[in-house]
Every structure is written in C-alpha cells, then in structure tokens.
C-alpha cells in the first residue's frame, strides 16, 4: 500500500487449503505505481489484487488454483506478459483501466462460475495479443470495452482452442477489433451474452476459423468466401444459456441442419469475417502452456490446440519461452521409439468415404483398411483426393460414409483420435524465430510427452548441432526432420505424411527415407501421399491408387508399374542436348516409339514411371549424350518438376 516502485520477485506464495472465500489474497498492490511482479509461483490463494496503481509490470508468473488469477481495477499503462494462469475461477479480470497490454500469456482451464480466461470490462485502448486461451469456459469476455468513443480494444494473434466459448461479447461492445486470431475447436467460436447488440459493429478480419467451409482458389492464403457464424442452436443458447446443456446432443445438429436446408429458419449471422485465414497462423504456442500439469488419464488436455495447425501449431508466443535445465543427451542415438504390435483389427479404415467441397466430391465412395504396422501409399495425380483422405482421417473435414482410427470417429472423438496420430504436412509452418529444441519442447509439453523424449529425437534425427538454431535458419531438409520429430514426440502408433519429400533435394530425400524405413521396421503404421514412384516402391507395402476422388486400385507397388500404360504412374522427362542436334534427337526418340515435343532448347517425353531410362538409353545408343535432364509430373497435373540430374 502506497509503496511505489517496489519489486515482488521470485517468491513462492501459497494458502492453506481452506474454502476459496476464506483464503487470503496472495498479492495485493494498492495505490502503488511502478511495481514489478515477476517470476512468482502463486498457488491456491484467493486473488491477486492490483488496484489504483499505474505502470505495473506483471511478468513470468504462475498463478493457479485460485479465484481471480489477476484482478486489475483502475490501473493504467500496465503490462502483463508471459504469465501462466490456469485452474482458477477466472484467469484475469481487467476493469476500468486504460492502455493495458496483455501479451504472450498462456491462460488455461479456468472453469469457475464465469470461467473467463480473461474478462475486459470498461477497458479503453486495451491490447490482448499473442496469448493462448485453451480449455476455459470462455476464452475472452468483453463488456463495454472499449467504453469511450475515441478508444478501441484489440484482440490480435491469439489462439482460442478447446474453450466452451472462444470469445463472448456483451451487447454493448462496439469498435472492438478482433483481427488475425485463431479459433480452433471451440464449442462455440463466438457467443453473444443476451439479446440485442450488433457484433457487426466490431471489426472481424483475417481470423482462422476451424469450422470454415470455404475455399481458396486464388491461393493467397485467405478464403474466397466470407466466414459467417450463423448456427441456429448457438443463437438460441446465447439468449437462453440454460440450453447449453444440450450443446453436444444430436438434436442441436438437427436444428443447425434445418437452418442450412431451409433458409426460412436460417438465423441472422452473429458476425462476418470477410477475409478468413485458411491456415492457422504459423507459430508455436508457448512454453508456459506445455508446463501445464498433467491431468489424470481420461481428462482433457490441450493437444487439440496443437494438432489443428496440421501440424499442427497455432500462434506466436516467443517471449513466453523460458529455458529449463537440459538433461544430457544419451551417448548413442536410440532406435526409433515405440514398436507397435500388429493387430488383427484395422488401425485405420474407411467405408463409402465421401468428402465434398461445395457440390464437387473430392473423394467419393472410397473403401480401405490399413492394418497396424503396414506402410501404405496414397498414389495419384494432383486433385485425386490424396490430401483430402488424410484430412478426413485427421477429422478436419466433414465426411459422408465413415472413417475410423482404432475404432474411433475422428469428427466425434477428435482429441482421442489425434492422440494416436502423428502428422507431417507438406507445408511446414513453425515459428521462425524459435529454436528447434524450443519448438520440440512446446510440442512435447502440449502433448504430455516426457522431456527425455526431446533429446532422444534430436539425437536420432541428427539435429544435435542445430538444436539451438532458430527454425527460420534451418535448411529445408532440417525443417522436415524437425517436423518428423514434432509428429513423433508422443510416440503415436500411426504416422500420416503428406508429400514428405516434395521440396527436398536428393541428399535430404535419401536421409529422410532412411528414417522412415527405420520407423517402418520398428512397427509404425505409415500412410503417406506421394508422386514419386521410387518413394512408393521403397516404403510402401501397398498402394491405394486414387483417380478423380475414386479408389481405382489397391495393390502392391508393382501395380503402379503395370498401370503405366493407362496413364497412371507416368513421368515427364525434359532432355537438353547440344545446340544443332535437337532435330536429330527428336528423330531418334520418335523412331524408338516415344512421342517427343519440342519447347525451346529441350525435348519433353512422357513415359511410364518404370521406363524413365528409355529415352536416355535410346539417345546414348545413337551416340547422342544429353547435357542434362529433369523429371516432373506430366503437364496438366499441376505438380511442377520435382527432381533434376
């Protein structure tokens, strides 16, 4: 009290385990400006009370199992950075203050009567940025914030994942800016508290919405159609909160289906985001989030937040990372972790699997079953449905028919399914300024893996010399190995890979193949997409051949070779020869039964994947040695060249 410029640093503060109202407040700051509260561990107190004090700095604290993790009132120009607030009734409630900055915090599992991760009431010019809100009843609650006509409140670059409600607005909220956030698997992405109000009076722009059903034809990373929150049941529950008890009941889905099928009952959209982001913002969440205590078996963990990023991965929280003492790496690189017994029942299976984007089916009536320990390739030209099949298994697209992972439905039991899956996407999106080890630490903690696991994977994948480098400084091959490590961090029995070597050079591909072969030998189930015949023949026990969304063949890798004459498993060779001998080379190839076409200084020849050597051999027999050649998928497939010699 009246003790400005004090420091409360590096303390452990705990209460007796009394009923919550009888506990003492852990920290009170009263009429004291410029106080710093840093690196304290506060457990089971009542509140941390910060009132009538300006220019406070609250940094790097853990506040858990209390009532109000932080309670601000009349505190201007405060900075709340890099804290971990979890297991409280309310993570932070911020009131009657100006220019407060809440940045890079992890706020999780706050489930009291209100259960707000953060509440903003009558706040002006508040910035809430770079935070992780996961597993709260409400991620962020806004009430009359901003309050003054010339001020605003901004929520930017936050991740809202696995909350009952992502963001909840009172009807009086105007001029709030909700820009560039990620909304992932919240029970309700955005809620309205009571009747009235107009969420369109606020700015919603460039957020990622996990339930967005649009598309991105121009490839700019943003949806071509607006995102609209217009679920009928959510609107009813906003007006009658007691209905939330039926949130996951089949009747609610029937209501929402009726609203789509019969526009006469379609509700007014709660909000419109005219430029929805297609993919989660490239980043990793925070080391504070991984430090959340493990819950008993069967309890909810925030793994879902990490997975939807494909990878999963959400928004940037670099300052939250605190280094912990590192355990020495084992002297010898371990074998790839986890031998998984082959089971009689399929570990992945699909029946009449159909996925539609609009009216066009990307997959149609596909049936397959994959046994534990099998290595299976999804083969076919671009647009055949390979990546869509992986997305269906991950549970991130709506499906007709059925898909099961270990007997579980990915759409209804997504968290349980993703515990059994590791995913290596084609486009890797890690936070560029985080170190490789820090990235793995995040994934390990988020998915409940032991810390020792990181050292094992770093050694096994040959990342030792690069573990402290920023991810943005790594080569493509090293990034791909890091993505494999992140997918394996909790030793899932099934590994999904989408074009895992598409952007690698020959040396990096060979190194990556060796690791996948070790995983295969260790009993991992592998399901991967590929355009490379050599990749499929090396890794796959079976090939699922897709064409235009249909499964046209299911057999050994040799079946691709046999299909070569029918247009599947074909490559295009670009041959560059000496100047003045182009016409001669064209005549030689035509005489050998090939159909060359000339473009500039090159000849292009399409052949079956098992006859790649044919055009070269034909020219060499006639004494004409090409200067160079390139392999690519045939023109029109949209896949571009993928190898060169």
XYZ file of C-alpha atoms in Angstrom:
645
model
C 0.000 0.000 0.000
C 1.428 3.383 -1.128
C 4.701 1.627 -1.890
C 5.607 2.678 -5.427
C 8.485 1.145 -7.404
C 8.535 -1.994 -5.241
C 9.593 -5.370 -6.602
C 7.873 -8.667 -5.813
C 10.176 -11.158 -7.477
C 10.852 -14.921 -7.373
C 8.616 -15.896 -4.446
C 6.514 -18.972 -3.693
C 3.144 -17.921 -2.265
C 0.539 -20.453 -1.137
C -2.516 -20.623 1.078
C -3.928 -23.177 3.406
C -6.430 -25.411 1.661
C -9.497 -23.641 3.014
C -12.726 -22.953 1.194
C -11.941 -20.457 -1.525
C -13.607 -17.367 0.066
C -11.718 -17.962 3.348
C -8.270 -17.971 1.805
C -6.092 -14.879 1.916
C -5.237 -12.842 -1.158
C -1.852 -13.931 -2.465
C -0.721 -10.431 -3.529
C -2.306 -7.010 -3.088
C -0.970 -3.849 -4.681
C -2.869 -0.724 -3.587
C -2.073 2.876 -4.618
C 1.465 1.837 -5.619
C 2.756 2.878 -9.040
C 5.583 1.258 -10.988
C 5.538 -2.054 -9.099
C 7.126 -5.085 -10.760
C 5.690 -8.547 -10.037
C 7.871 -11.162 -11.718
C 8.666 -14.892 -11.650
C 6.467 -15.744 -8.672
C 4.713 -19.076 -8.154
C 1.279 -18.445 -6.639
C -0.879 -21.428 -5.720
C -4.301 -21.824 -4.104
C -4.668 -18.250 -2.920
C -7.872 -16.275 -3.251
C -6.981 -13.366 -5.579
C -4.045 -11.373 -6.884
C -5.466 -7.860 -6.409
C -3.967 -4.914 -8.318
C -5.961 -1.705 -7.762
C -5.429 2.031 -8.181
C -1.832 1.567 -9.356
C -0.333 2.669 -12.667
C 2.540 1.377 -14.799
C 2.549 -2.091 -13.245
C 4.613 -4.870 -14.805
C 3.372 -8.423 -14.239
C 5.747 -10.810 -15.978
C 6.591 -14.512 -15.921
C 4.369 -15.549 -13.005
C 2.410 -18.744 -12.491
C -0.938 -18.263 -10.781
C -3.043 -21.368 -10.288
C -5.960 -22.845 -8.366
C -7.284 -19.538 -7.079
C -10.342 -17.363 -7.672
C -9.101 -14.364 -9.687
C -5.676 -15.176 -11.089
C -5.246 -11.426 -11.677
C -7.785 -8.734 -10.771
C -6.996 -5.263 -12.147
C -9.039 -2.149 -11.395
C -8.104 1.458 -12.163
C -4.587 0.558 -13.306
C -3.446 2.449 -16.395
C -0.468 1.569 -18.621
C 0.078 -1.909 -17.181
C 1.997 -4.692 -18.952
C 1.008 -8.329 -18.340
C 3.493 -10.526 -20.170
C 4.477 -14.181 -20.268
C 2.381 -15.410 -17.343
C 0.715 -18.772 -16.878
C -2.786 -18.504 -15.404
C -4.576 -21.819 -15.019
C -7.051 -23.715 -12.915
C -8.581 -20.539 -11.456
C -12.211 -19.453 -11.418
C -11.132 -16.541 -13.668
C -7.708 -16.211 -15.266
C -7.597 -12.393 -15.348
C -10.346 -9.803 -14.924
C -9.370 -6.341 -16.141
C -11.581 -3.369 -15.240
C -11.772 0.418 -15.567
C -8.246 0.861 -16.949
C -6.551 2.377 -19.972
C -3.779 1.213 -22.300
C -3.322 -2.169 -20.655
C -1.280 -4.743 -22.620
C -1.946 -8.459 -22.112
C 0.615 -10.245 -24.299
C 2.171 -13.695 -24.692
C 0.381 -15.351 -21.775
C -0.943 -18.911 -21.506
C -4.410 -18.921 -19.934
C -5.950 -22.352 -19.491
C -8.565 -24.432 -17.673
C -10.246 -21.573 -15.848
C -13.651 -23.011 -15.041
C -15.358 -21.160 -12.206
C -18.956 -19.884 -12.306
C -17.950 -17.489 -15.082
C -14.808 -19.324 -16.160
C -13.322 -16.469 -18.167
C -9.778 -16.826 -19.396
C -9.722 -13.037 -19.480
C -12.531 -10.574 -18.847
C -12.422 -6.962 -20.072
C -14.933 -4.566 -18.529
C -14.944 -0.850 -19.308
C -11.413 -1.005 -20.697
C -10.060 1.577 -23.150
C -7.276 1.006 -25.680
C -6.538 -2.457 -24.339
C -4.305 -4.776 -26.371
C -4.743 -8.545 -25.995
C -2.171 -10.139 -28.295
C -0.205 -13.354 -28.726
C -1.948 -15.260 -25.928
C -3.036 -18.890 -25.763
C -6.557 -19.441 -24.401
C -7.223 -23.145 -24.069
C -9.778 -25.211 -22.184
C -11.556 -22.311 -20.454
C -15.293 -21.989 -20.165
C -14.919 -18.673 -22.033
C -11.642 -17.668 -23.659
C -12.176 -13.872 -23.643
C -15.188 -11.917 -22.347
C -15.796 -8.302 -23.430
C -18.183 -5.972 -21.623
C -18.350 -2.311 -22.740
C -14.753 -2.454 -23.907
C -13.913 -0.012 -25.292
C -16.126 2.388 -23.361
C -15.017 5.821 -24.661
C -15.960 6.859 -28.182
C -12.391 7.625 -29.273
C -10.795 4.453 -27.922
C -10.700 0.848 -29.037
C -9.893 -2.645 -27.808
C -7.841 -5.008 -29.954
C -7.567 -8.806 -29.856
C -4.819 -9.908 -32.227
C -2.701 -13.029 -32.866
C -4.318 -15.002 -30.045
C -5.187 -18.696 -30.155
C -8.597 -19.716 -28.799
C -8.662 -23.509 -28.688
C -10.884 -26.046 -26.974
C -12.853 -23.481 -24.937
C -16.594 -23.864 -24.398
C -16.893 -20.380 -25.969
C -13.963 -18.734 -27.734
C -14.975 -15.064 -27.385
C -18.128 -13.880 -25.592
C -19.469 -10.356 -26.185
C -21.956 -8.300 -24.246
C -24.455 -6.391 -26.434
C -22.791 -3.071 -25.563
C -19.455 -3.884 -27.233
C -18.592 -1.534 -30.129
C -15.404 -0.769 -32.076
C -13.521 -3.815 -30.794
C -11.006 -5.158 -33.302
C -10.712 -8.958 -33.484
C -8.024 -9.458 -36.114
C -5.640 -12.272 -37.037
C -6.632 -14.719 -34.295
C -7.058 -18.486 -34.481
C -10.365 -20.063 -33.401
C -9.852 -23.813 -33.159
C -12.382 -26.415 -31.995
C -14.190 -24.225 -29.506
C -17.651 -25.493 -28.591
C -18.913 -22.106 -29.785
C -16.428 -19.907 -31.605
C -18.132 -16.613 -30.699
C -21.045 -16.104 -28.323
C -23.378 -13.201 -27.577
C -24.399 -12.670 -23.967
C -28.101 -11.842 -24.049
C -30.325 -10.252 -26.677
C -29.613 -7.106 -28.640
C -26.295 -5.729 -29.665
C -24.641 -5.918 -33.045
C -21.364 -7.830 -33.365
C -21.018 -6.325 -36.843
C -20.304 -3.047 -35.022
C -16.904 -4.612 -34.319
C -14.136 -5.493 -36.754
C -13.685 -9.210 -37.553
C -10.886 -9.742 -40.059
C -8.324 -12.341 -41.162
C -9.043 -14.783 -38.361
C -8.635 -18.540 -38.804
C -11.847 -20.498 -38.145
C -11.597 -24.272 -37.829
C -15.247 -24.644 -38.934
C -14.821 -22.523 -42.094
C -16.225 -24.436 -45.077
C -14.941 -22.199 -47.870
C -12.051 -22.491 -50.285
C -9.064 -20.550 -51.637
C -8.994 -20.803 -55.409
C -6.532 -17.970 -55.949
C -4.085 -19.436 -53.424
C -3.499 -16.226 -51.472
C -3.988 -17.935 -48.112
C -7.394 -16.370 -47.451
C -10.842 -17.757 -48.150
C -12.653 -16.602 -51.258
C -15.952 -16.587 -49.350
C -16.641 -14.788 -46.058
C -16.879 -16.735 -42.815
C -20.296 -16.356 -41.196
C -21.204 -17.537 -37.711
C -24.851 -18.412 -38.156
C -25.663 -21.598 -36.262
C -29.248 -21.658 -35.124
C -28.651 -23.503 -31.864
C -25.834 -21.162 -30.848
C -28.195 -18.221 -31.253
C -30.777 -19.922 -29.053
C -28.164 -20.756 -26.423
C -26.893 -17.174 -26.407
C -30.377 -16.000 -25.473
C -31.089 -18.931 -23.141
C -27.785 -20.092 -21.578
C -29.507 -22.999 -19.834
C -29.784 -24.668 -23.236
C -26.003 -25.162 -23.345
C -26.530 -28.449 -21.504
C -27.682 -29.788 -24.901
C -24.629 -28.430 -26.748
C -23.409 -31.853 -27.931
C -26.803 -33.538 -28.258
C -27.951 -34.863 -31.676
C -30.934 -32.516 -31.572
C -28.653 -29.466 -31.843
C -27.135 -30.813 -35.043
C -30.612 -31.402 -36.416
C -31.509 -27.775 -35.707
C -28.379 -26.488 -37.418
C -29.005 -28.767 -40.399
C -32.556 -27.440 -40.681
C -31.258 -23.870 -40.673
C -28.974 -24.678 -43.600
C -31.501 -26.762 -45.522
C -34.443 -24.395 -45.058
C -33.344 -20.744 -45.311
C -36.633 -19.580 -43.835
C -35.308 -20.557 -40.387
C -31.718 -19.507 -41.015
C -30.582 -17.154 -38.235
C -29.001 -13.787 -38.756
C -25.192 -14.194 -38.748
C -23.605 -13.250 -35.454
C -20.557 -11.992 -37.296
C -18.944 -11.942 -40.723
C -15.219 -12.226 -41.337
C -14.802 -11.081 -44.974
C -11.247 -12.443 -45.279
C -10.862 -15.642 -43.233
C -7.392 -17.093 -42.973
C -7.215 -20.597 -44.458
C -4.441 -21.965 -42.233
C -3.566 -21.286 -38.614
C -1.054 -18.504 -38.195
C 2.383 -20.126 -38.408
C 3.716 -20.444 -34.899
C 4.155 -22.423 -31.779
C 2.220 -21.521 -28.673
C 4.316 -21.155 -25.527
C 6.484 -22.955 -23.071
C 4.139 -21.928 -20.308
C 1.370 -23.886 -21.974
C 3.440 -27.057 -22.121
C 4.208 -26.596 -18.444
C 0.580 -27.156 -17.520
C 0.378 -30.046 -15.040
C -0.649 -33.386 -16.439
C -4.238 -34.329 -15.735
C -5.329 -37.841 -14.787
C -5.933 -40.319 -17.569
C -9.141 -39.571 -19.393
C -9.132 -35.870 -18.513
C -8.998 -33.180 -21.177
C -5.604 -31.984 -22.375
C -4.892 -29.147 -24.811
C -3.474 -31.426 -27.521
C -6.284 -30.466 -29.867
C -4.955 -26.929 -29.986
C -1.604 -28.137 -31.183
C -2.915 -30.504 -33.851
C -5.052 -28.188 -35.909
C -2.440 -26.468 -37.215
C -1.686 -29.605 -39.329
C 0.621 -29.879 -37.537
C -0.149 -28.683 -36.057
C 0.802 -25.411 -34.368
C -1.027 -22.084 -33.717
C 0.075 -18.505 -32.917
C 3.262 -16.751 -31.861
C 4.283 -16.608 -28.191
C 8.089 -16.337 -28.288
C 8.596 -14.365 -25.085
C 6.807 -16.987 -23.001
C 9.579 -19.465 -23.591
C 11.714 -19.978 -20.549
C 14.643 -22.294 -20.764
C 14.730 -25.161 -18.324
C 17.793 -27.172 -17.319
C 18.504 -29.614 -20.087
C 19.146 -33.260 -19.482
C 22.205 -34.594 -21.280
C 21.508 -36.413 -24.488
C 22.098 -40.164 -24.475
C 25.518 -41.178 -25.728
C 24.082 -43.244 -28.557
C 21.152 -42.376 -30.781
C 18.175 -44.531 -29.805
C 16.204 -46.718 -32.099
C 13.023 -45.042 -33.338
C 10.704 -45.130 -30.349
C 7.811 -47.454 -29.982
C 7.411 -50.869 -31.514
C 3.719 -51.402 -32.068
C 2.281 -54.882 -32.378
C 0.364 -55.708 -35.447
C -3.296 -56.021 -34.553
C -5.928 -58.124 -36.243
C -8.407 -55.234 -36.421
C -7.562 -52.400 -38.849
C -5.986 -49.375 -37.208
C -7.368 -47.086 -39.965
C -10.415 -47.923 -42.061
C -12.862 -46.128 -44.329
C -16.213 -47.235 -45.703
C -18.010 -45.390 -48.518
C -15.872 -42.365 -47.580
C -17.064 -39.253 -49.409
C -15.869 -35.668 -48.956
C -17.416 -32.770 -50.842
C -16.164 -29.235 -51.338
C -19.349 -27.484 -52.347
C -21.135 -29.724 -54.812
C -17.944 -31.337 -56.118
C -16.787 -34.574 -54.476
C -13.081 -34.661 -53.634
C -13.488 -38.278 -52.502
C -16.382 -40.495 -53.490
C -17.263 -43.918 -52.086
C -13.734 -44.856 -51.031
C -13.197 -48.075 -49.017
C -9.912 -49.233 -47.483
C -8.488 -50.788 -44.340
C -4.928 -50.443 -43.009
C -3.525 -52.909 -40.501
C -1.221 -51.946 -37.670
C 2.370 -51.857 -38.878
C 1.522 -51.519 -42.564
C 3.079 -48.870 -44.788
C 0.544 -47.642 -47.343
C 0.931 -45.059 -50.101
C -1.827 -42.865 -51.488
C -0.972 -42.500 -55.179
C -2.484 -40.468 -57.971
C -2.291 -37.158 -59.821
C -2.976 -33.801 -58.202
C -6.662 -33.443 -57.422
C -7.086 -37.204 -56.974
C -8.084 -36.795 -53.299
C -4.890 -37.923 -51.534
C -4.556 -34.989 -49.126
C -8.313 -34.948 -48.594
C -8.107 -38.562 -47.406
C -5.521 -37.549 -44.791
C -7.700 -34.622 -43.713
C -10.650 -36.977 -43.283
C -8.554 -39.258 -41.051
C -7.453 -36.234 -39.005
C -11.111 -35.214 -38.636
C -10.746 -31.710 -40.037
C -13.243 -32.080 -42.898
C -16.875 -33.162 -42.880
C -17.372 -36.633 -44.345
C -20.109 -38.881 -45.599
C -19.780 -42.590 -45.006
C -17.356 -43.404 -42.230
C -13.704 -43.250 -41.274
C -12.279 -44.820 -38.108
C -8.938 -44.718 -36.313
C -8.587 -47.534 -33.768
C -12.372 -47.783 -33.904
C -12.869 -44.094 -33.072
C -14.655 -41.449 -35.168
C -12.270 -38.519 -35.876
C -15.120 -35.993 -36.108
C -16.845 -37.010 -32.867
C -13.813 -38.175 -30.891
C -11.189 -35.923 -32.423
C -8.965 -35.471 -29.384
C -8.761 -39.198 -28.713
C -8.053 -39.904 -32.373
C -5.272 -37.337 -32.631
C -3.505 -38.850 -29.637
C -2.960 -41.856 -31.889
C -1.778 -39.878 -34.916
C 1.369 -38.015 -35.879
C 1.127 -35.728 -38.905
C 3.859 -34.331 -41.146
C 2.279 -31.776 -43.514
C 3.685 -30.827 -46.888
C 3.789 -27.130 -45.951
C 5.609 -26.770 -42.632
C 4.655 -23.758 -40.515
C 6.836 -23.364 -37.439
C 7.563 -20.103 -35.641
C 10.671 -18.878 -37.454
C 12.357 -17.131 -34.519
C 12.080 -20.031 -32.064
C 14.887 -22.540 -31.689
C 14.483 -26.111 -32.915
C 14.673 -27.514 -29.376
C 12.239 -24.899 -28.069
C 9.800 -25.933 -30.778
C 10.026 -29.573 -29.709
C 9.691 -28.590 -26.040
C 6.407 -26.915 -26.858
C 5.033 -29.953 -28.680
C 6.262 -32.350 -26.002
C 4.591 -30.455 -23.195
C 1.440 -29.749 -25.153
C 1.019 -33.459 -25.862
C 2.161 -34.673 -22.464
C 5.404 -36.306 -23.619
C 8.368 -36.667 -21.232
C 11.225 -34.195 -21.569
C 13.695 -37.046 -22.193
C 11.888 -37.703 -25.440
C 13.240 -34.482 -26.968
C 16.877 -35.497 -26.513
C 16.164 -38.926 -27.994
C 14.561 -37.466 -31.108
C 17.189 -34.763 -31.542
C 19.937 -37.391 -31.446
C 18.104 -39.901 -33.638
C 17.344 -37.349 -36.338
C 20.802 -35.791 -36.302
C 19.626 -32.385 -35.091
C 22.193 -32.056 -32.279
C 24.268 -29.380 -33.992
C 21.188 -27.422 -34.999
C 19.027 -27.685 -31.861
C 19.703 -24.115 -30.710
C 19.329 -22.542 -34.143
C 16.211 -20.552 -34.991
C 13.849 -22.578 -37.140
C 13.985 -19.909 -39.827
C 17.733 -20.542 -40.228
C 17.332 -24.286 -40.901
C 17.532 -25.825 -44.346
C 14.506 -27.486 -45.905
C 15.808 -30.935 -45.008
C 16.382 -29.983 -41.371
C 12.929 -28.426 -41.133
C 11.429 -31.635 -42.477
C 13.321 -33.650 -39.855
C 12.075 -31.232 -37.195
C 8.511 -31.750 -38.437
C 9.010 -35.511 -38.164
C 10.306 -35.092 -34.609
C 7.280 -32.976 -33.679
C 4.952 -35.632 -35.108
C 6.707 -38.381 -33.109
C 7.098 -36.505 -29.852
C 4.431 -38.534 -28.000
C 5.179 -41.742 -29.946
C 1.846 -42.151 -31.782
C 1.294 -45.566 -33.395
C 0.160 -44.088 -36.738
C 2.133 -41.573 -38.814
C 0.489 -39.582 -41.632
C 2.762 -37.829 -44.145
C 1.632 -35.530 -46.962
C 4.220 -35.438 -49.775
C 7.013 -35.699 -47.172
C 9.906 -35.204 -49.611
C 8.294 -32.915 -52.194
C 10.575 -29.948 -51.506
C 13.818 -31.761 -50.662
C 16.943 -32.259 -52.707
C 18.293 -35.731 -53.431
C 20.560 -35.933 -50.357
C 17.848 -34.724 -47.974
C 15.351 -37.168 -49.518
C 17.710 -40.086 -49.022
C 18.277 -39.150 -45.360
C 14.535 -38.809 -44.782
C 13.847 -42.170 -46.453
C 16.282 -43.891 -44.079
C 14.424 -42.572 -41.046
C 11.056 -43.640 -42.426
C 12.434 -47.115 -43.122
C 13.617 -47.328 -39.511
C 10.152 -46.323 -38.318
C 8.604 -48.932 -40.592
C 10.957 -51.604 -39.228
C 10.020 -50.548 -35.691
C 6.355 -51.283 -36.420
C 4.934 -47.819 -37.032
C 1.885 -47.646 -39.277
C 2.691 -45.271 -42.157
C 0.188 -43.675 -44.517
C 1.729 -41.221 -46.968
C 0.942 -39.405 -50.188
C 3.490 -39.277 -52.968
C 4.072 -38.562 -56.647
C 7.398 -40.403 -56.648
C 7.485 -43.956 -57.906
C 10.848 -44.605 -56.224
C 9.461 -43.396 -52.895
C 6.439 -45.651 -53.136
C 8.417 -48.712 -54.222
C 10.896 -48.199 -51.367
C 8.477 -47.544 -48.495
C 5.059 -48.957 -49.314
C 3.668 -52.437 -48.676
C 0.501 -51.422 -50.516
C -0.656 -48.642 -52.804
C -4.120 -47.072 -52.797
C -4.446 -45.620 -56.295
C -6.860 -42.672 -56.452
C -8.144 -41.006 -59.594
C -10.684 -38.143 -59.543
C -11.642 -38.961 -55.967
C -12.259 -42.673 -56.550
C -10.193 -45.654 -55.469
C -9.331 -47.427 -58.727
C -6.773 -49.935 -57.429
C -5.467 -51.381 -54.167
C -2.369 -53.493 -54.545
C 1.415 -53.792 -54.250
C 3.754 -51.078 -55.559
C 4.284 -53.099 -58.726
C 0.682 -52.314 -59.653
C 1.773 -48.734 -60.413
C 4.227 -50.029 -62.988
C 1.562 -52.200 -64.572
C -0.762 -49.184 -64.700
C 1.803 -47.102 -66.575
C 0.292 -47.762 -69.996
C -3.063 -46.473 -68.780
C -1.724 -43.073 -67.774
C -1.062 -43.703 -64.105
C 2.443 -43.721 -62.718
C 3.818 -41.612 -65.538
C 6.593 -39.025 -65.539
C 7.734 -36.356 -67.947
C 11.415 -36.119 -68.868
C 12.896 -32.847 -70.095
C 16.072 -33.511 -72.133
C 18.598 -30.810 -73.020
C 21.001 -31.684 -75.849
C 23.766 -29.883 -77.730
C 22.800 -26.986 -79.943
C 22.275 -28.100 -83.501
C 21.357 -31.703 -82.552
C 17.829 -31.042 -81.283
C 16.167 -32.197 -84.513
C 18.366 -35.307 -84.604
C 17.409 -36.204 -81.012
C 13.741 -35.679 -81.845
C 14.008 -38.112 -84.813
C 15.777 -40.738 -82.673
C 13.139 -40.638 -79.962
C 10.281 -40.786 -82.447
C 11.881 -43.801 -84.147
C 12.097 -45.568 -80.763
C 8.354 -45.192 -80.224
C 8.372 -42.148 -77.982
C 6.351 -39.000 -78.678
C 8.736 -36.084 -78.060
C 7.596 -32.474 -78.133
C 9.978 -29.566 -78.562
C 9.910 -26.496 -76.345
C 12.821 -24.073 -76.625
C 16.137 -25.915 -76.190
C 14.504 -29.007 -74.625
C 12.613 -32.108 -75.680
C 9.819 -33.358 -73.429
C 8.838 -37.044 -73.342
C 6.099 -38.638 -71.195
C 6.804 -42.250 -70.226
C 5.647 -44.817 -67.667
C 7.377 -44.487 -64.312
C 9.233 -47.761 -64.835
C 10.603 -46.633 -68.255
C 12.362 -43.427 -67.210
C 15.681 -44.701 -68.568
C 14.241 -45.481 -72.027
C 14.653 -42.083 -73.734
C 18.173 -41.642 -72.318
C 19.216 -45.116 -73.419
C 17.827 -44.505 -76.915
C 19.908 -41.350 -77.357
C 23.047 -42.902 -75.889
C 22.831 -45.895 -78.251
C 22.984 -43.452 -81.190
C 25.947 -41.576 -79.729
C 23.976 -38.552 -78.557
C 24.609 -37.783 -74.890
C 22.137 -35.330 -73.279
C 23.645 -32.429 -71.375
C 21.075 -32.711 -68.586
C 17.584 -33.918 -67.838
C 14.749 -33.223 -65.421
C 11.897 -35.350 -64.178
C 8.456 -33.960 -63.484
C 4.845 -34.980 -63.398
C 3.220 -34.794 -66.855
C 1.970 -31.362 -67.923
C -1.538 -30.611 -66.693
C -1.120 -32.335 -63.346
C -0.138 -29.081 -61.666
C 2.708 -30.544 -59.685
C 5.776 -28.938 -61.211
C 9.219 -30.519 -61.528
C 10.450 -32.494 -58.591
C 13.893 -33.874 -59.439
C 16.865 -32.943 -61.537
C 20.117 -34.553 -62.617
